[in-house]
Amino acid sequence: MENEQELLEQQTPPVEEPAPNETPAAKLAACILETTREAHVTPLKKLKLHLPQGVTPEEAEALLTKAGTPEADPALEKIAFIQGKKDLYFYETTLMTAHFAELDTLIVEKDILRTIATVTRSDCKLYPRPTQFSKLKAYPFYFSEDELEGAAARMEKLEEYADIGVVTASNGGKGFYSTQFVSRGYAQGLIEQVEVEERENP
């Protein structure tokens, strides 16, 4: 009987563990890494529609919602997420900062008011300087003049953006500023400096 059992064990192939780079967590991390390299966050809903082979939507959600926590799979230790209004957005932390991930999330969700306010408050706090309209028309935002003017008008009527205003330089160049960090008079001087003086004396 024992010989039969030994023979059976010898004939039964051992269960092979998947290679570290073939686990569901590793496959998800690779997808997120690829999108991060393109300077974008990865929405959970979009990822679940285009999952790597062998990964179920349930597995993906269970693994990814633990990203950034002590319970995260080791393959996802460099993956973090932003909670947007419409979805969760994932990114690889060695290639993208939390600030850029937040901005890309706002752009993906087409939340122009929060995008402008976030960038403006950051610029006024760090540098300090107004956020020029020209900056918001370029990468990664690509807002039009009409969109920026419309956003400025809408923010004037909303309490959560009460600190956001617009200053105009003598050449017509405009910028947003935040009274949380700079006064209107200081912002006016700064917009004149970056729009006019720096261009005339580069």
PDB file of C-alpha atoms in Angstrom:
ATOM      1  CA  MET A   1       0.000   0.000   0.000  1.00  0.00           C
ATOM      2  CA  GLU A   2       2.816   2.344   0.922  1.00  0.00           C
ATOM      3  CA  ASN A   3       4.582   1.504  -2.318  1.00  0.00           C
ATOM      4  CA  GLU A   4       1.427   2.344  -4.263  1.00  0.00           C
ATOM      5  CA  GLN A   5       1.170   5.705  -2.484  1.00  0.00           C
ATOM      6  CA  GLU A   6       4.813   6.488  -3.206  1.00  0.00           C
ATOM      7  CA  LEU A   7       4.313   5.537  -6.857  1.00  0.00           C
ATOM      8  CA  LEU A   8       1.235   7.787  -7.080  1.00  0.00           C
ATOM      9  CA  GLU A   9       3.131  10.732  -5.587  1.00  0.00           C
ATOM     10  CA  GLN A  10       5.945  10.215  -8.057  1.00  0.00           C
ATOM     11  CA  GLN A  11       3.512  10.205 -10.991  1.00  0.00           C
ATOM     12  CA  THR A  12       1.615  13.324  -9.844  1.00  0.00           C
ATOM     13  CA  PRO A  13       3.376  16.421 -11.171  1.00  0.00           C
ATOM     14  CA  PRO A  14       4.018  19.086  -8.514  1.00  0.00           C
ATOM     15  CA  VAL A  15       1.836  22.196  -8.609  1.00  0.00           C
ATOM     16  CA  GLU A  16       3.990  24.911 -10.104  1.00  0.00           C
ATOM     17  CA  GLU A  17       3.830  28.364  -8.590  1.00  0.00           C
ATOM     18  CA  PRO A  18       3.591  31.145 -11.202  1.00  0.00           C
ATOM     19  CA  ALA A  19       6.794  33.042 -11.819  1.00  0.00           C
ATOM     20  CA  PRO A  20       6.939  36.353  -9.893  1.00  0.00           C
ATOM     21  CA  ASN A  21       6.425  38.367 -13.096  1.00  0.00           C
ATOM     22  CA  GLU A  22       3.417  36.268 -14.098  1.00  0.00           C
ATOM     23  CA  THR A  23       1.255  36.712 -11.001  1.00  0.00           C
ATOM     24  CA  PRO A  24      -1.947  38.760 -11.365  1.00  0.00           C
ATOM     25  CA  ALA A  25      -0.420  41.528  -9.223  1.00  0.00           C
ATOM     26  CA  ALA A  26       2.741  41.651 -11.358  1.00  0.00           C
ATOM     27  CA  LYS A  27       0.702  41.778 -14.565  1.00  0.00           C
ATOM     28  CA  LEU A  28      -1.378  44.665 -13.211  1.00  0.00           C
ATOM     29  CA  ALA A  29       1.743  46.506 -12.074  1.00  0.00           C
ATOM     30  CA  ALA A  30       3.219  46.130 -15.573  1.00  0.00           C
ATOM     31  CA  CYS A  31       0.089  47.629 -17.162  1.00  0.00           C
ATOM     32  CA  ILE A  32       0.137  50.601 -14.793  1.00  0.00           C
ATOM     33  CA  LEU A  33       3.868  51.091 -15.325  1.00  0.00           C
ATOM     34  CA  GLU A  34       3.375  51.216 -19.099  1.00  0.00           C
ATOM     35  CA  THR A  35       0.697  53.919 -18.805  1.00  0.00           C
ATOM     36  CA  THR A  36       2.745  55.892 -16.266  1.00  0.00           C
ATOM     37  CA  ARG A  37       5.640  55.916 -18.749  1.00  0.00           C
ATOM     38  CA  GLU A  38       3.265  57.725 -21.115  1.00  0.00           C
ATOM     39  CA  ALA A  39       2.724  60.357 -18.357  1.00  0.00           C
ATOM     40  CA  HIS A  40      -0.818  59.270 -17.539  1.00  0.00           C
ATOM     41  CA  VAL A  41      -2.655  57.703 -14.643  1.00  0.00           C
ATOM     42  CA  THR A  42      -4.562  54.440 -15.153  1.00  0.00           C
ATOM     43  CA  PRO A  43      -8.314  54.576 -14.375  1.00  0.00           C
ATOM     44  CA  LEU A  44      -9.583  51.422 -12.636  1.00  0.00           C
ATOM     45  CA  LYS A  45     -12.655  51.205 -14.892  1.00  0.00           C
ATOM     46  CA  LYS A  46     -10.514  51.331 -18.023  1.00  0.00           C
ATOM     47  CA  LEU A  47      -8.052  48.786 -16.639  1.00  0.00           C
ATOM     48  CA  LYS A  48     -10.872  46.347 -15.829  1.00  0.00           C
ATOM     49  CA  LEU A  49     -12.020  46.572 -19.453  1.00  0.00           C
ATOM     50  CA  HIS A  50      -8.524  45.704 -20.737  1.00  0.00           C
ATOM     51  CA  LEU A  51      -7.167  43.288 -18.162  1.00  0.00           C
ATOM     52  CA  PRO A  52      -4.016  41.207 -18.713  1.00  0.00           C
ATOM     53  CA  GLN A  53      -4.659  37.614 -19.689  1.00  0.00           C
ATOM     54  CA  GLY A  54      -5.533  35.441 -16.703  1.00  0.00           C
ATOM     55  CA  VAL A  55      -6.600  38.308 -14.408  1.00  0.00           C
ATOM     56  CA  THR A  56     -10.277  38.615 -13.498  1.00  0.00           C
ATOM     57  CA  PRO A  57     -12.016  41.951 -12.727  1.00  0.00           C
ATOM     58  CA  GLU A  58     -12.588  40.744  -9.163  1.00  0.00           C
ATOM     59  CA  GLU A  59      -8.902  39.917  -8.700  1.00  0.00           C
ATOM     60  CA  ALA A  60      -7.878  43.264 -10.150  1.00  0.00           C
ATOM     61  CA  GLU A  61     -10.129  45.263  -7.832  1.00  0.00           C
ATOM     62  CA  ALA A  62      -9.157  43.234  -4.752  1.00  0.00           C
ATOM     63  CA  LEU A  63      -5.436  43.664  -5.468  1.00  0.00           C
ATOM     64  CA  LEU A  64      -5.476  47.305  -6.557  1.00  0.00           C
ATOM     65  CA  THR A  65      -7.625  48.680  -3.746  1.00  0.00           C
ATOM     66  CA  LYS A  66      -4.887  47.498  -1.350  1.00  0.00           C
ATOM     67  CA  ALA A  67      -2.162  49.358  -3.266  1.00  0.00           C
ATOM     68  CA  GLY A  68      -0.289  51.753  -1.015  1.00  0.00           C
ATOM     69  CA  THR A  69      -1.314  49.901   2.165  1.00  0.00           C
ATOM     70  CA  PRO A  70       0.614  47.397   4.342  1.00  0.00           C
ATOM     71  CA  GLU A  71      -1.591  44.633   2.876  1.00  0.00           C
ATOM     72  CA  ALA A  72      -0.511  45.380  -0.706  1.00  0.00           C
ATOM     73  CA  ASP A  73       0.999  42.586  -2.787  1.00  0.00           C
ATOM     74  CA  PRO A  74       4.805  43.061  -3.040  1.00  0.00           C
ATOM     75  CA  ALA A  75       4.466  43.403  -6.819  1.00  0.00           C
ATOM     76  CA  LEU A  76       2.318  46.490  -6.251  1.00  0.00           C
ATOM     77  CA  GLU A  77       4.501  48.172  -3.614  1.00  0.00           C
ATOM     78  CA  LYS A  78       5.433  51.012  -5.989  1.00  0.00           C
ATOM     79  CA  ILE A  79       1.850  51.553  -7.151  1.00  0.00           C
ATOM     80  CA  ALA A  80      -0.274  54.301  -5.583  1.00  0.00           C
ATOM     81  CA  PHE A  81      -3.670  55.727  -6.445  1.00  0.00           C
ATOM     82  CA  ILE A  82      -5.641  58.945  -6.455  1.00  0.00           C
ATOM     83  CA  GLN A  83      -9.311  58.913  -5.469  1.00  0.00           C
ATOM     84  CA  GLY A  84     -11.090  60.974  -8.103  1.00  0.00           C
ATOM     85  CA  LYS A  85     -14.745  61.925  -8.201  1.00  0.00           C
ATOM     86  CA  LYS A  86     -15.494  59.330 -10.877  1.00  0.00           C
ATOM     87  CA  ASP A  87     -12.948  56.549 -10.344  1.00  0.00           C
ATOM     88  CA  LEU A  88      -9.661  55.395  -8.795  1.00  0.00           C
ATOM     89  CA  TYR A  89      -6.528  56.320 -10.754  1.00  0.00           C
ATOM     90  CA  PHE A  90      -3.272  54.375 -10.412  1.00  0.00           C
ATOM     91  CA  TYR A  91       0.333  55.334 -11.122  1.00  0.00           C
ATOM     92  CA  GLU A  92       3.895  54.107 -10.558  1.00  0.00           C
ATOM     93  CA  THR A  93       5.482  56.241  -7.833  1.00  0.00           C
ATOM     94  CA  THR A  94       9.068  56.081  -9.112  1.00  0.00           C
ATOM     95  CA  LEU A  95       8.017  57.647 -12.420  1.00  0.00           C
ATOM     96  CA  MET A  96       5.273  60.082 -11.397  1.00  0.00           C
ATOM     97  CA  THR A  97       4.801  62.420  -8.454  1.00  0.00           C
ATOM     98  CA  ALA A  98       1.577  62.534  -6.467  1.00  0.00           C
ATOM     99  CA  HIS A  99       1.056  66.139  -7.618  1.00  0.00           C
ATOM    100  CA  PHE A 100       1.319  65.267 -11.316  1.00  0.00           C
ATOM    101  CA  ALA A 101      -0.951  62.235 -10.781  1.00  0.00           C
ATOM    102  CA  GLU A 102      -3.524  64.498  -9.142  1.00  0.00           C
ATOM    103  CA  LEU A 103      -3.376  66.931 -12.070  1.00  0.00           C
ATOM    104  CA  ASP A 104      -3.708  64.159 -14.639  1.00  0.00           C
ATOM    105  CA  THR A 105      -6.673  62.769 -12.702  1.00  0.00           C
ATOM    106  CA  LEU A 106      -8.391  66.161 -12.818  1.00  0.00           C
ATOM    107  CA  ILE A 107      -7.672  66.437 -16.551  1.00  0.00           C
ATOM    108  CA  VAL A 108      -9.020  62.934 -17.219  1.00  0.00           C
ATOM    109  CA  GLU A 109     -12.166  63.792 -15.270  1.00  0.00           C
ATOM    110  CA  LYS A 110     -12.427  67.086 -17.208  1.00  0.00           C
ATOM    111  CA  ASP A 111     -12.710  69.049 -13.939  1.00  0.00           C
ATOM    112  CA  ILE A 112     -11.327  72.325 -15.263  1.00  0.00           C
ATOM    113  CA  LEU A 113     -12.184  74.408 -12.183  1.00  0.00           C
ATOM    114  CA  ARG A 114     -10.398  72.109  -9.722  1.00  0.00           C
ATOM    115  CA  THR A 115      -7.491  71.747 -12.156  1.00  0.00           C
ATOM    116  CA  ILE A 116      -6.976  75.506 -12.424  1.00  0.00           C
ATOM    117  CA  ALA A 117      -7.394  76.013  -8.678  1.00  0.00           C
ATOM    118  CA  THR A 118      -4.967  73.195  -7.812  1.00  0.00           C
ATOM    119  CA  VAL A 119      -2.257  74.456 -10.173  1.00  0.00           C
ATOM    120  CA  THR A 120      -2.770  78.085  -9.151  1.00  0.00           C
ATOM    121  CA  ARG A 121      -2.572  77.411  -5.422  1.00  0.00           C
ATOM    122  CA  SER A 122       0.533  75.288  -5.945  1.00  0.00           C
ATOM    123  CA  ASP A 123       2.273  77.933  -8.099  1.00  0.00           C
ATOM    124  CA  CYS A 124       1.403  80.770  -5.715  1.00  0.00           C
ATOM    125  CA  LYS A 125       2.603  78.783  -2.705  1.00  0.00           C
ATOM    126  CA  LEU A 126       5.842  77.391  -4.159  1.00  0.00           C
ATOM    127  CA  TYR A 127       7.320  80.128  -6.340  1.00  0.00           C
ATOM    128  CA  PRO A 128       5.281  82.395  -5.755  1.00  0.00           C
ATOM    129  CA  ARG A 129       3.809  83.437  -9.092  1.00  0.00           C
ATOM    130  CA  PRO A 130       0.456  83.570 -10.882  1.00  0.00           C
ATOM    131  CA  THR A 131      -0.438  80.669 -13.165  1.00  0.00           C
ATOM    132  CA  GLN A 132      -0.283  82.164 -16.644  1.00  0.00           C
ATOM    133  CA  PHE A 133      -3.059  81.425 -19.110  1.00  0.00           C
ATOM    134  CA  SER A 134      -0.293  80.473 -21.558  1.00  0.00           C
ATOM    135  CA  LYS A 135       0.818  77.680 -19.198  1.00  0.00           C
ATOM    136  CA  LEU A 136      -2.720  76.287 -19.037  1.00  0.00           C
ATOM    137  CA  LYS A 137      -2.990  76.336 -22.834  1.00  0.00           C
ATOM    138  CA  ALA A 138       0.092  74.119 -23.142  1.00  0.00           C
ATOM    139  CA  TYR A 139       0.928  70.521 -22.133  1.00  0.00           C
ATOM    140  CA  PRO A 140      -0.542  68.754 -20.242  1.00  0.00           C
ATOM    141  CA  PHE A 141      -3.678  70.935 -20.057  1.00  0.00           C
ATOM    142  CA  TYR A 142      -4.416  72.316 -23.530  1.00  0.00           C
ATOM    143  CA  PHE A 143      -7.271  74.543 -22.336  1.00  0.00           C
ATOM    144  CA  SER A 144      -8.545  77.138 -24.807  1.00  0.00           C
ATOM    145  CA  GLU A 145      -8.825  80.862 -24.084  1.00  0.00           C
ATOM    146  CA  ASP A 146     -12.624  80.545 -23.992  1.00  0.00           C
ATOM    147  CA  GLU A 147     -12.420  77.664 -21.511  1.00  0.00           C
ATOM    148  CA  LEU A 148     -10.129  79.664 -19.236  1.00  0.00           C
ATOM    149  CA  GLU A 149     -12.269  82.798 -19.401  1.00  0.00           C
ATOM    150  CA  GLY A 150     -15.390  80.721 -18.756  1.00  0.00           C
ATOM    151  CA  ALA A 151     -13.759  78.974 -15.818  1.00  0.00           C
ATOM    152  CA  ALA A 152     -12.705  82.299 -14.304  1.00  0.00           C
ATOM    153  CA  ALA A 153     -16.282  83.590 -14.538  1.00  0.00           C
ATOM    154  CA  ARG A 154     -17.702  80.432 -12.952  1.00  0.00           C
ATOM    155  CA  MET A 155     -15.177  80.436 -10.105  1.00  0.00           C
ATOM    156  CA  GLU A 156     -16.197  83.973  -9.133  1.00  0.00           C
ATOM    157  CA  LYS A 157     -19.611  82.584  -8.161  1.00  0.00           C
ATOM    158  CA  LEU A 158     -18.442  79.553  -6.173  1.00  0.00           C
ATOM    159  CA  GLU A 159     -17.386  79.739  -2.520  1.00  0.00           C
ATOM    160  CA  GLU A 160     -14.794  76.946  -2.799  1.00  0.00           C
ATOM    161  CA  TYR A 161     -12.885  79.073  -5.333  1.00  0.00           C
ATOM    162  CA  ALA A 162     -13.310  82.403  -3.552  1.00  0.00           C
ATOM    163  CA  ASP A 163      -9.511  82.727  -3.260  1.00  0.00           C
ATOM    164  CA  ILE A 164      -8.935  82.415  -7.027  1.00  0.00           C
ATOM    165  CA  GLY A 165      -8.735  85.595  -9.106  1.00  0.00           C
ATOM    166  CA  VAL A 166      -7.291  86.839 -12.411  1.00  0.00           C
ATOM    167  CA  VAL A 167      -4.669  89.539 -13.020  1.00  0.00           C
ATOM    168  CA  THR A 168      -3.779  91.072 -16.389  1.00  0.00           C
ATOM    169  CA  ALA A 169      -0.406  92.412 -17.520  1.00  0.00           C
ATOM    170  CA  SER A 170       0.019  95.546 -19.656  1.00  0.00           C
ATOM    171  CA  ASN A 171       0.500  93.376 -22.756  1.00  0.00           C
ATOM    172  CA  GLY A 172      -2.832  91.591 -22.156  1.00  0.00           C
ATOM    173  CA  GLY A 173      -1.293  88.417 -20.744  1.00  0.00           C
ATOM    174  CA  LYS A 174      -3.393  86.940 -17.940  1.00  0.00           C
ATOM    175  CA  GLY A 175      -2.826  84.687 -14.969  1.00  0.00           C
ATOM    176  CA  PHE A 176      -4.732  83.149 -12.081  1.00  0.00           C
ATOM    177  CA  TYR A 177      -3.630  83.781  -8.493  1.00  0.00           C
ATOM    178  CA  SER A 178      -4.740  82.638  -5.041  1.00  0.00           C
ATOM    179  CA  THR A 179      -5.252  85.054  -2.152  1.00  0.00           C
ATOM    180  CA  GLN A 180      -4.377  82.159   0.181  1.00  0.00           C
ATOM    181  CA  PHE A 181      -0.740  82.836  -0.715  1.00  0.00           C
ATOM    182  CA  VAL A 182      -0.381  86.207  -2.488  1.00  0.00           C
ATOM    183  CA  SER A 183      -2.251  89.517  -2.457  1.00  0.00           C
ATOM    184  CA  ARG A 184      -3.845  90.885  -5.599  1.00  0.00           C
ATOM    185  CA  GLY A 185      -1.315  93.727  -5.731  1.00  0.00           C
ATOM    186  CA  TYR A 186       1.625  91.336  -5.458  1.00  0.00           C
ATOM    187  CA  ALA A 187       0.097  89.046  -8.088  1.00  0.00           C
ATOM    188  CA  GLN A 188      -0.351  92.062 -10.368  1.00  0.00           C
ATOM    189  CA  GLY A 189       3.328  92.913 -10.058  1.00  0.00           C
ATOM    190  CA  LEU A 190       4.344  89.306 -10.684  1.00  0.00           C
ATOM    191  CA  ILE A 191       2.216  88.901 -13.815  1.00  0.00           C
ATOM    192  CA  GLU A 192       3.740  92.099 -15.226  1.00  0.00           C
ATOM    193  CA  GLN A 193       7.192  90.738 -14.494  1.00  0.00           C
ATOM    194  CA  VAL A 194       6.711  87.320 -16.155  1.00  0.00           C
ATOM    195  CA  GLU A 195       4.588  88.511 -19.075  1.00  0.00           C
ATOM    196  CA  VAL A 196       6.360  91.758 -19.956  1.00  0.00           C
ATOM    197  CA  GLU A 197       9.699  92.372 -18.230  1.00  0.00           C
ATOM    198  CA  GLU A 198      11.113  88.857 -18.647  1.00  0.00           C
ATOM    199  CA  ARG A 199      10.119  88.807 -22.318  1.00  0.00           C
ATOM    200  CA  GLU A 200      11.697  92.175 -22.996  1.00  0.00           C
ATOM    201  CA  ASN A 201      14.830  91.302 -21.021  1.00  0.00           C
ATOM    202  CA  PRO A 202      15.248  87.516 -21.319  1.00  0.00           C
TER     203      PRO A 202
END
